[in-house]
XYZ file of N, CA, C and O in Angstrom:
688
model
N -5.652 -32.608 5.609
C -4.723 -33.675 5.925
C -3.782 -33.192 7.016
O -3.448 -32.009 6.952
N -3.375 -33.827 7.865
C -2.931 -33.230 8.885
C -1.265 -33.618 8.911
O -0.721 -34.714 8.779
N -0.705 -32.308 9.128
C 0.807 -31.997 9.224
C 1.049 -31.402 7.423
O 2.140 -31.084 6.949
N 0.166 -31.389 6.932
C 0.667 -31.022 5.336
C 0.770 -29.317 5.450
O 0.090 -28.522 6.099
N 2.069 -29.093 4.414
C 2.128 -27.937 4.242
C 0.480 -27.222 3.479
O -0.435 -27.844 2.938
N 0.587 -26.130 3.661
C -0.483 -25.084 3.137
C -0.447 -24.421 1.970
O 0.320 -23.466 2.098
N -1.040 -24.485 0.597
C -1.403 -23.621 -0.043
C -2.706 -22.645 -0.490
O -3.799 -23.200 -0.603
N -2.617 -21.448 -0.702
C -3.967 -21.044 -0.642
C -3.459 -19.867 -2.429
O -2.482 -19.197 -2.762
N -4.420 -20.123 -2.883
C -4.457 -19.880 -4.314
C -5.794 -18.518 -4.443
O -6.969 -18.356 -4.115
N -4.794 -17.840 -5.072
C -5.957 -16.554 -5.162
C -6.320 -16.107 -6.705
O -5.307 -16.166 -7.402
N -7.326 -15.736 -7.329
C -7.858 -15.641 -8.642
C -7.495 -14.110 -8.997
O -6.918 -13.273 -8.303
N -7.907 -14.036 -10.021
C -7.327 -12.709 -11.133
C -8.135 -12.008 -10.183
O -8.301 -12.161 -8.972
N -8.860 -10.746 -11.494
C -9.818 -9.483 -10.599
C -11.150 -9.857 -11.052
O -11.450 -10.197 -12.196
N -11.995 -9.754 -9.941
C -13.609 -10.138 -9.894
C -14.221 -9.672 -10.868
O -15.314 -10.216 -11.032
N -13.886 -8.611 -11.844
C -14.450 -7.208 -12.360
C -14.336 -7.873 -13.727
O -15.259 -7.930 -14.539
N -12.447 -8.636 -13.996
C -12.646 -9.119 -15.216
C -13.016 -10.452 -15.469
O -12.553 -11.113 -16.399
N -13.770 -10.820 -14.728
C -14.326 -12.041 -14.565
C -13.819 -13.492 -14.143
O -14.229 -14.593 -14.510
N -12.386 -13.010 -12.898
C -11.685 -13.918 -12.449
C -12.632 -14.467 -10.870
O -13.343 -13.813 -10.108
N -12.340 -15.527 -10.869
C -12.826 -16.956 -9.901
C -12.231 -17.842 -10.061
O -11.564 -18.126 -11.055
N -12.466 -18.794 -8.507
C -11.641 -19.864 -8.240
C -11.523 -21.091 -9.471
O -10.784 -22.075 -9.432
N -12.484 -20.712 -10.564
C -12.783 -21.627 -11.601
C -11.613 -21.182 -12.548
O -11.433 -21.911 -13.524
N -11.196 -20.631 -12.476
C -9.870 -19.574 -13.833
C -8.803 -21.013 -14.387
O -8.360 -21.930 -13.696
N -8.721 -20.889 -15.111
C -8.078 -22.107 -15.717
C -6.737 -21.887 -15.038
O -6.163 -22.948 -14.792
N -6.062 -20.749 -14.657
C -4.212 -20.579 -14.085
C -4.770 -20.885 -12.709
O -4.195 -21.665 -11.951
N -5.963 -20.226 -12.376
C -6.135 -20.483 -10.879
C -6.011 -22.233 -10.303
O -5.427 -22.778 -9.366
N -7.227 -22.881 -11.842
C -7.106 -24.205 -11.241
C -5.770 -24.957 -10.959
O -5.413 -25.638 -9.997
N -4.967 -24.498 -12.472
C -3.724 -25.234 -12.819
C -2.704 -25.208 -11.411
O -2.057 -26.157 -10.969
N -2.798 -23.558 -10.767
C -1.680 -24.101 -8.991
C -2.536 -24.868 -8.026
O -2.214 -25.072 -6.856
N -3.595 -25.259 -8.564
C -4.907 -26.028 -7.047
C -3.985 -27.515 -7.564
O -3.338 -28.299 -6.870
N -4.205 -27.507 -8.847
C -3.799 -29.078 -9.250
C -2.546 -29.143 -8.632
O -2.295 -30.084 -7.879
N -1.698 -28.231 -8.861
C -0.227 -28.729 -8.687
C 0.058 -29.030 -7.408
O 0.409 -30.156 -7.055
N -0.097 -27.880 -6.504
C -0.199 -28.224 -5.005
C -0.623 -29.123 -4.561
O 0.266 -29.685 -3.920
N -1.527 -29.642 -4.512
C -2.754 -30.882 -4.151
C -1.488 -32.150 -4.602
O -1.020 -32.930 -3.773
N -1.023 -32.121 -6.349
C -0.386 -33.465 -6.336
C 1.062 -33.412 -5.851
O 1.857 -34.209 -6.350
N 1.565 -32.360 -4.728
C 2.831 -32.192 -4.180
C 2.340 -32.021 -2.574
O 2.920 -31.469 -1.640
N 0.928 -32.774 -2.631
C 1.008 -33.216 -1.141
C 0.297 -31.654 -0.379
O -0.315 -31.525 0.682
N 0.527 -31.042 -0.998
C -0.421 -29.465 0.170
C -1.901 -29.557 0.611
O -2.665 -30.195 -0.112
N -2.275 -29.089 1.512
C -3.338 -29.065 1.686
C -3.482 -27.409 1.221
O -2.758 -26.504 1.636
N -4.593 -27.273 0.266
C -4.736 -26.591 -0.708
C -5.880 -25.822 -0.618
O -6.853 -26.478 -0.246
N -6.101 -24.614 -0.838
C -7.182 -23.978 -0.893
C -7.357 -23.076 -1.650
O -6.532 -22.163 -1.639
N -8.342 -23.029 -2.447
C -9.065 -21.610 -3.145
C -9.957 -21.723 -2.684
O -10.196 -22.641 -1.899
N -11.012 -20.551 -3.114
C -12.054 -19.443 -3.156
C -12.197 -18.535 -3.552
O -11.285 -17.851 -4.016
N -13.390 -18.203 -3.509
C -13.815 -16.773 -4.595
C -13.697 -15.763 -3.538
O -14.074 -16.119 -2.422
N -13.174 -14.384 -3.698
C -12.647 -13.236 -3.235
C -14.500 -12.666 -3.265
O -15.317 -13.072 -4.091
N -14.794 -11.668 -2.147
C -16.120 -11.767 -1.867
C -16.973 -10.731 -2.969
O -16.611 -9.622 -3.361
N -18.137 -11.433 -3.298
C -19.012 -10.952 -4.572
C -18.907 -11.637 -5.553
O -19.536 -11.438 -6.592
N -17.977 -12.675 -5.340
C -17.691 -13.516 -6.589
C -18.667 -14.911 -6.491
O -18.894 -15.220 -5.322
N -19.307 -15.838 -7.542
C -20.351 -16.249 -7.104
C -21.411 -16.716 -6.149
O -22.509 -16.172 -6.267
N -21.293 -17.464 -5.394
C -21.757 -17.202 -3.739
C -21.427 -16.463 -3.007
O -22.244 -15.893 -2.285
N -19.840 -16.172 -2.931
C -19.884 -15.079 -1.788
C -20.479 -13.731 -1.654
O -20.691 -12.861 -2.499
N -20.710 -13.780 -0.289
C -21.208 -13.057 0.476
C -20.447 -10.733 0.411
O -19.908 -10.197 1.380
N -20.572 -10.392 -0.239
C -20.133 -9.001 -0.141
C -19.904 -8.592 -1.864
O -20.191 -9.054 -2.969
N -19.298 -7.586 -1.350
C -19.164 -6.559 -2.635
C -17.653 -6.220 -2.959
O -16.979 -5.689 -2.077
N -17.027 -6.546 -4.348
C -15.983 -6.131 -4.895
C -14.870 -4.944 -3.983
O -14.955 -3.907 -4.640
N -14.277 -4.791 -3.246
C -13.636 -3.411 -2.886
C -12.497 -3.348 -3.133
O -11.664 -3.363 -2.227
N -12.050 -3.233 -4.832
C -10.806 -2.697 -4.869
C -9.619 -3.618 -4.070
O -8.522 -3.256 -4.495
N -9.509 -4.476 -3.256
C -8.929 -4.855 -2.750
C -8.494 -4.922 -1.279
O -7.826 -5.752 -0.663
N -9.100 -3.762 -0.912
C -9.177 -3.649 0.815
C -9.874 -5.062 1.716
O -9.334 -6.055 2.203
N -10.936 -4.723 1.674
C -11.850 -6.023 1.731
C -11.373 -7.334 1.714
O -11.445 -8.131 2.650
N -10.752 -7.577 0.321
C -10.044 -9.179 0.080
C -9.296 -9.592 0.843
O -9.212 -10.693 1.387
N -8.259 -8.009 0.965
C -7.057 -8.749 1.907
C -7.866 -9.258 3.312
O -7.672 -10.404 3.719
N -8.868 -8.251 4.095
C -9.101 -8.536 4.886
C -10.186 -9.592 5.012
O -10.712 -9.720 6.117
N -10.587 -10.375 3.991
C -11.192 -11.957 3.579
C -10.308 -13.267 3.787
O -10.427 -14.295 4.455
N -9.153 -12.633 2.703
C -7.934 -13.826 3.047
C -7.502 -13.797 4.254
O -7.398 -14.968 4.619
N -7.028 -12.714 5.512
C -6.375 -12.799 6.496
C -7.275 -13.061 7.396
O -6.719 -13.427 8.432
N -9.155 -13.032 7.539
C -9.948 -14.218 8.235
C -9.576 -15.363 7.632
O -9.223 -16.184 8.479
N -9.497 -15.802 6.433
C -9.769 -17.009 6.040
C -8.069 -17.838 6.100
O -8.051 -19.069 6.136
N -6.824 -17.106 6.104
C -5.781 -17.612 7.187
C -5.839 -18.091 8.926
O -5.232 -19.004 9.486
N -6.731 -17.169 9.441
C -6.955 -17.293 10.708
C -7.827 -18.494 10.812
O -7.722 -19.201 11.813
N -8.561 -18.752 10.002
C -9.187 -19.680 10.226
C -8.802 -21.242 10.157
O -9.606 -22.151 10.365
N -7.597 -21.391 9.868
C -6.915 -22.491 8.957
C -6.817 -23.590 10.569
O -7.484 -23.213 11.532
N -6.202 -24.519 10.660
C -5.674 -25.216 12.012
C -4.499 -24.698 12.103
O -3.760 -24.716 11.118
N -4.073 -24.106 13.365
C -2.627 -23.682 13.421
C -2.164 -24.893 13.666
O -2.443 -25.911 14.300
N -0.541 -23.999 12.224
C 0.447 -25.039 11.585
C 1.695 -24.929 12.813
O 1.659 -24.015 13.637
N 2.622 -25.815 12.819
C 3.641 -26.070 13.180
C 5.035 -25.317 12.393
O 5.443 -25.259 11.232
N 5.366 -24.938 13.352
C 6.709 -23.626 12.631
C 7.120 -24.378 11.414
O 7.387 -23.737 10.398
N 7.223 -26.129 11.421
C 8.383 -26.296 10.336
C 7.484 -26.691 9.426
O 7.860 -27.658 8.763
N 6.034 -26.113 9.079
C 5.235 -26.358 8.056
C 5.120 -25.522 7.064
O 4.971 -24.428 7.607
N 5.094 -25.337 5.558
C 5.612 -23.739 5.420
C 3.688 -23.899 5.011
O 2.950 -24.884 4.987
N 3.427 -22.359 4.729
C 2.239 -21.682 4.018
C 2.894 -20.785 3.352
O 3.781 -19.990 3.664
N 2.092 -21.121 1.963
C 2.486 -20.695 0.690
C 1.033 -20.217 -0.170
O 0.040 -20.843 -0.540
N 1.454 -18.812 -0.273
C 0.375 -17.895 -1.328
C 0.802 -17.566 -3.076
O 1.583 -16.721 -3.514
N 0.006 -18.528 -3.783
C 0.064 -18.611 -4.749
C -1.401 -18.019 -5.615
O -2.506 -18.468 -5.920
N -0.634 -16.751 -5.774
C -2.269 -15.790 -6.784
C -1.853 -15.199 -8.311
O -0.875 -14.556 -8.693
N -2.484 -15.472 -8.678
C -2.538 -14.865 -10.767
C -2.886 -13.618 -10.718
O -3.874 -13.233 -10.093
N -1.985 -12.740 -11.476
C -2.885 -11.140 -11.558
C -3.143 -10.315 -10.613
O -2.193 -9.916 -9.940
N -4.523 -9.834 -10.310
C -5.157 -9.058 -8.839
C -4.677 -10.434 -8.233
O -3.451 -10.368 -8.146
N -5.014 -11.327 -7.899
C -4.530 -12.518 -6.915
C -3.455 -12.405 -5.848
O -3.403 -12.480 -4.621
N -2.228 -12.089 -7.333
C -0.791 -11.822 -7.196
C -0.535 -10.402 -6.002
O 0.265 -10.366 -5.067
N -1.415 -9.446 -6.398
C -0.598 -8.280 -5.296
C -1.830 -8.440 -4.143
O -1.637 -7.688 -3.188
N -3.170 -9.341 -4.022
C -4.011 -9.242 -2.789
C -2.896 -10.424 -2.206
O -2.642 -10.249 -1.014
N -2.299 -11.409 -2.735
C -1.651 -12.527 -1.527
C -0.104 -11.368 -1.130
O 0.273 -11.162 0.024
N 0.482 -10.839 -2.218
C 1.679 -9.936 -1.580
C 1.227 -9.221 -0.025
O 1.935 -9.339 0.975
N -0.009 -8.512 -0.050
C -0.532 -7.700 0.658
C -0.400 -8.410 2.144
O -0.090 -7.799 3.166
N -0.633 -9.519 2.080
C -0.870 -10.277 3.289
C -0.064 -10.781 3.854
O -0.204 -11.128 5.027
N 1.316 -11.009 2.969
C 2.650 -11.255 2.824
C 3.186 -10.846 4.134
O 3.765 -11.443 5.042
N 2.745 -9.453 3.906
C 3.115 -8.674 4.464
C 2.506 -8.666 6.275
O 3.118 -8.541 7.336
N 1.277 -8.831 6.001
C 0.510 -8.693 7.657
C 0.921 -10.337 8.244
O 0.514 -10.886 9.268
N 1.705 -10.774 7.371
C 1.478 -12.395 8.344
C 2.792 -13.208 8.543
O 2.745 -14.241 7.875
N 3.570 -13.118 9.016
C 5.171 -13.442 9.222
C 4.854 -15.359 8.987
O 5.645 -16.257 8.696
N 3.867 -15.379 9.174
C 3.822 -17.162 8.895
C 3.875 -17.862 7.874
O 4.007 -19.082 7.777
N 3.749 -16.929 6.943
C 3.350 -16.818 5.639
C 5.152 -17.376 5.157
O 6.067 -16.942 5.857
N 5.421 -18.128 4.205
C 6.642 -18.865 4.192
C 7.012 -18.542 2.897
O 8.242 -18.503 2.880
N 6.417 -18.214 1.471
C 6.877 -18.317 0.301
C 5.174 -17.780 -0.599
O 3.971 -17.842 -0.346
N 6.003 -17.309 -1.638
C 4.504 -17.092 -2.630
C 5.375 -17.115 -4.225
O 6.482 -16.862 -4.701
N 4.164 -17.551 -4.577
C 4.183 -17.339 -6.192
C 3.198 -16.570 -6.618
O 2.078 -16.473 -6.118
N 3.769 -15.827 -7.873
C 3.231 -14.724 -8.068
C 2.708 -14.785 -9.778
O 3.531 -14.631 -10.680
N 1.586 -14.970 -9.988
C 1.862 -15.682 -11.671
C 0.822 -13.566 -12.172
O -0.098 -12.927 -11.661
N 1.725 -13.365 -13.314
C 1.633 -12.032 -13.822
C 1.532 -10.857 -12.858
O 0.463 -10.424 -13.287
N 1.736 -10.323 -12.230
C 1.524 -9.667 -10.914
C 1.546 -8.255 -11.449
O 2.514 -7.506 -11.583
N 0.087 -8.023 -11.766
C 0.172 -6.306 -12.398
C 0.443 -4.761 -11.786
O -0.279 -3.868 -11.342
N 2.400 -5.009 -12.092
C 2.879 -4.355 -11.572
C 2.704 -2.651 -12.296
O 3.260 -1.667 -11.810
N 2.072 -2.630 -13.172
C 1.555 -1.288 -13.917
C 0.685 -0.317 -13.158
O 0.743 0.903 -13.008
N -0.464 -1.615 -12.558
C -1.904 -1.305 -12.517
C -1.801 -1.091 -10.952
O -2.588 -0.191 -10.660
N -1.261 -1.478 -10.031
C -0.836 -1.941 -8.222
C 0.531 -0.913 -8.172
O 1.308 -0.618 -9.080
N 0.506 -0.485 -6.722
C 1.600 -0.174 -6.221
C 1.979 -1.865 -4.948
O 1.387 -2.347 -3.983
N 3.587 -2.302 -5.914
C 3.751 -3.274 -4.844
C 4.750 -2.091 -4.010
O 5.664 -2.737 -3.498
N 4.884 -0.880 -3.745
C 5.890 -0.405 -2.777
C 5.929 -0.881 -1.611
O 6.980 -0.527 -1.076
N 5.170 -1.649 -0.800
C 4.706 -1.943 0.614
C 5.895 -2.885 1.046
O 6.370 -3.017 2.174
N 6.333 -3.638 -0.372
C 6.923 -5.175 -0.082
C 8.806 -4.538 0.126
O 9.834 -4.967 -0.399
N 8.644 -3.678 0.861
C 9.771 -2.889 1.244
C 9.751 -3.201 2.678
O 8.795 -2.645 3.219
N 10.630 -4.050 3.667
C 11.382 -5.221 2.731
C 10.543 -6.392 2.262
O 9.475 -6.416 2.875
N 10.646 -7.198 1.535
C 9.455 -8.560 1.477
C 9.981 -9.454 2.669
O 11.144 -9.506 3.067
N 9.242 -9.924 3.003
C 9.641 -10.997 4.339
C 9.925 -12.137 3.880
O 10.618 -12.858 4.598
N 9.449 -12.686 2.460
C 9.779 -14.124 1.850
C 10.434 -13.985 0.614
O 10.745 -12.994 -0.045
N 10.630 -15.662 0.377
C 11.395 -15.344 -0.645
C 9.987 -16.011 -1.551
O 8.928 -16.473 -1.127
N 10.571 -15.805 -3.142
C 9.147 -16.752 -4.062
C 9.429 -17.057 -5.105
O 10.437 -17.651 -5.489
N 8.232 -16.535 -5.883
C 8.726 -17.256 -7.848
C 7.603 -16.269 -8.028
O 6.658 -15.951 -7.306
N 7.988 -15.902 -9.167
C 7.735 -14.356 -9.983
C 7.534 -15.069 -11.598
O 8.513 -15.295 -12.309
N 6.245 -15.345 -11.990
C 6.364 -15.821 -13.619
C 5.001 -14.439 -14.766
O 3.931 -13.833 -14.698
N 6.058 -14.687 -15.546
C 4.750 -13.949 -16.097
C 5.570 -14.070 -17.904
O 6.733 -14.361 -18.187
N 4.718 -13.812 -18.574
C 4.454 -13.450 -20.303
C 5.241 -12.650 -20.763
O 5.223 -11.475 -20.394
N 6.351 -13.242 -21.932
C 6.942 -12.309 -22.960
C 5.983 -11.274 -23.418
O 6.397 -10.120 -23.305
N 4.720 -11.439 -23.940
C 4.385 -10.932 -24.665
C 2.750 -10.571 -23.714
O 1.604 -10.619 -24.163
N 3.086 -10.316 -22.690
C 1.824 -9.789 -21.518
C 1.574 -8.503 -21.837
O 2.534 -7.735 -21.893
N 0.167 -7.990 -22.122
C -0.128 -6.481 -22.834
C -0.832 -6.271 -21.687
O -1.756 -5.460 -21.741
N -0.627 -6.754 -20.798
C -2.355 -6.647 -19.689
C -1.171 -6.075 -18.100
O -1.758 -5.358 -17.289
N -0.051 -6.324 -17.860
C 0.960 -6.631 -16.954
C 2.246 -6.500 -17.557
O 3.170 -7.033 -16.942
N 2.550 -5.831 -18.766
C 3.835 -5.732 -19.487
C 5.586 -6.279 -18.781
O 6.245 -5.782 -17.868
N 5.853 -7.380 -19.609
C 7.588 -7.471 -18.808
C 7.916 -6.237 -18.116
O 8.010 -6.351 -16.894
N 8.137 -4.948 -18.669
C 9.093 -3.915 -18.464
C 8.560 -3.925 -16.998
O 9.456 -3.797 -16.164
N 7.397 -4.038 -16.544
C 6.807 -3.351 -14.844
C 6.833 -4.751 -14.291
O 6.715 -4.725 -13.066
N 6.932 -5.810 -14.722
C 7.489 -6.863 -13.899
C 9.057 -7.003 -13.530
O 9.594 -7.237 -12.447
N 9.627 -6.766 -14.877
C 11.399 -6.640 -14.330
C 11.498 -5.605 -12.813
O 12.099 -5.604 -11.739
N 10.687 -4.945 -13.409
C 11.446 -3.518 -12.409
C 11.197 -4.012 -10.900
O 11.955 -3.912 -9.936
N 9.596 -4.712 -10.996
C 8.800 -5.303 -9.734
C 10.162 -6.480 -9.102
O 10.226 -6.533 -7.874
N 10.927 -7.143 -9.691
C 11.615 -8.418 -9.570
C 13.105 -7.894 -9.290
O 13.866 -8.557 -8.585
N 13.511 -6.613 -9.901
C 15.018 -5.555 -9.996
C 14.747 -5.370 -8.215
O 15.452 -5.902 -7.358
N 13.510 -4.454 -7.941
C 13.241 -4.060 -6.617
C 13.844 -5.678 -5.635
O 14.979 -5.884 -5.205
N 12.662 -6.555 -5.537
C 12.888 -7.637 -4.862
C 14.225 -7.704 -4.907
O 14.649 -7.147 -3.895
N 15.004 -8.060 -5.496
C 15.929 -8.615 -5.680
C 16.918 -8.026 -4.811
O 17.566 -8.866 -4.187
N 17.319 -6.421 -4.518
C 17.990 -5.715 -3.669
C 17.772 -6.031 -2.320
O 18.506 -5.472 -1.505
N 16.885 -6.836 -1.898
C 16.769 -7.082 -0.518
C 17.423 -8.330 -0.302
O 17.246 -9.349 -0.970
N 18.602 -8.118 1.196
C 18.735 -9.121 1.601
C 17.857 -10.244 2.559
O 16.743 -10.087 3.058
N 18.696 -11.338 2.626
C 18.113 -12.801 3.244
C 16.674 -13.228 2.391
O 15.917 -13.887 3.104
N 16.202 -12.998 1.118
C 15.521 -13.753 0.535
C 16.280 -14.071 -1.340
O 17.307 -13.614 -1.842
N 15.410 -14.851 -1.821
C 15.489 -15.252 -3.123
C 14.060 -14.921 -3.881
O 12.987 -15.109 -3.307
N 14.144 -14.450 -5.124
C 13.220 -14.300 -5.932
C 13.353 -14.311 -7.046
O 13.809 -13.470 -7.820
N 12.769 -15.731 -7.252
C 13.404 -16.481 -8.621
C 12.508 -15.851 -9.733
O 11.664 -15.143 -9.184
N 12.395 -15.844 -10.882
C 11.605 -15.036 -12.088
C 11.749 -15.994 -13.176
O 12.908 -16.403 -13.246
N 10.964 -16.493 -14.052
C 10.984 -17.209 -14.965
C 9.428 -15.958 -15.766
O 8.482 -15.350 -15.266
N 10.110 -16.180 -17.527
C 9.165 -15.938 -18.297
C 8.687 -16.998 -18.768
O 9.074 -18.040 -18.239
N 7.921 -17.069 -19.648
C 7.109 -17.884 -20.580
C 7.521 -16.927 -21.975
O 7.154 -15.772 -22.189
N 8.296 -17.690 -22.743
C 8.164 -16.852 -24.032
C 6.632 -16.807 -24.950
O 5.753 -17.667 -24.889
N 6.615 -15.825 -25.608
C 5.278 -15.728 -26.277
C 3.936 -15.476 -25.486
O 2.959 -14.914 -25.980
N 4.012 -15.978 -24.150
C 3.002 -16.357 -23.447
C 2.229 -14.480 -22.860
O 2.679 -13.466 -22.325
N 0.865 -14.968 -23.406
C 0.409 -13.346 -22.864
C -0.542 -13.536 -21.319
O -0.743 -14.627 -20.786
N -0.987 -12.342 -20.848
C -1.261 -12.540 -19.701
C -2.365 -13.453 -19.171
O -2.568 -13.523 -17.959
N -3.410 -14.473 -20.451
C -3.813 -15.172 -19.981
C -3.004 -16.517 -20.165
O -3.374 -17.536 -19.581
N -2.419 -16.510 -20.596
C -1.164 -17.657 -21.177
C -2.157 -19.109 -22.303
O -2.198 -20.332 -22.442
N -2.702 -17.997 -22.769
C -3.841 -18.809 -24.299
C -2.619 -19.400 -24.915
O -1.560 -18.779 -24.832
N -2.671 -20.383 -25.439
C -1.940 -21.532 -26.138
C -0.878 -21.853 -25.290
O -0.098 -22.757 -25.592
């Protein structure tokens, strides 16, 4: 649709059997789409049609930042917004980073245990940070600290909401 802001939605980790099909993945396709974005997922490569092999994450980023390039260039006052679950969460941070166009992200469980986010020193955007009281997979304690960090940087916002009870697939 033309002049609509951009979202691009990224899935858990390939390994634990995350794809653009993931029920959190679908749930930000839906939301975006009915707030007007022109919206995108896909499977990170090796994941059912695509074309390549799992790498840890090197690879992806450099999947998503063709598959940014590829988009119609937007107009400065359009934002693009990276919204990823899990592995999702630190491959869209990653890019965060290589792409100043890049306007805002949400970050749903962002396994700050398992990832070094040190890179996002400074983050260039501001976002939304959600994740599970009761997340055994991404524990609160390494998300606070992930959100304590953000937070010391000036000229952005990084809002944090939990889900009480809610674990890292957010079942019930």
């Amino acid at each position: 649709r033309p002049r609509a802001p951009v979202a691009m939605i990224l899935h858990p980790h390939p390994q634990g059997g995350g794809t653009m099909n993931d029920r959190i993945t679908q749930a930000l396709y839906k939301t975006f789409v009915k707030r007007g974005f022109a919206t995108l997922r896909f499977n990170f490569r090796g994941v059912g049609h695509s074309d390549g092999r799992h790498s840890e994450g090197r690879g992806e980023v450099d999947d998503l930042q063709a598959t940014l390039q590829g988009l119609p260039k937007q107009t400065p006052d359009l934002p693009i917004v990276l919204a990823g679950y899990s592995f999702g969460a630190w491959i869209g941070m990653q890019l965060l980073m290589r792409r100043p166009e890049i306007t805002g992200f949400i970050s749903v469980s962002p396994p700050a245990n398992m990832y070094d986010f040190s890179f996002l020193a400074p983050c260039p955007s501001s976002g939304l940070i959600v994740n599970g009281t009761a997340d055994r997979v991404a524990p609160p304690k390494d998300t606070h600290t992930l959100v304590g960090k953000l937070r010391e940087q000036k000229g952005i916002t990084i809002t944090h909401e939990e889900i009480e009870g809610a674990d890292h697939f957010f079942r019930d």
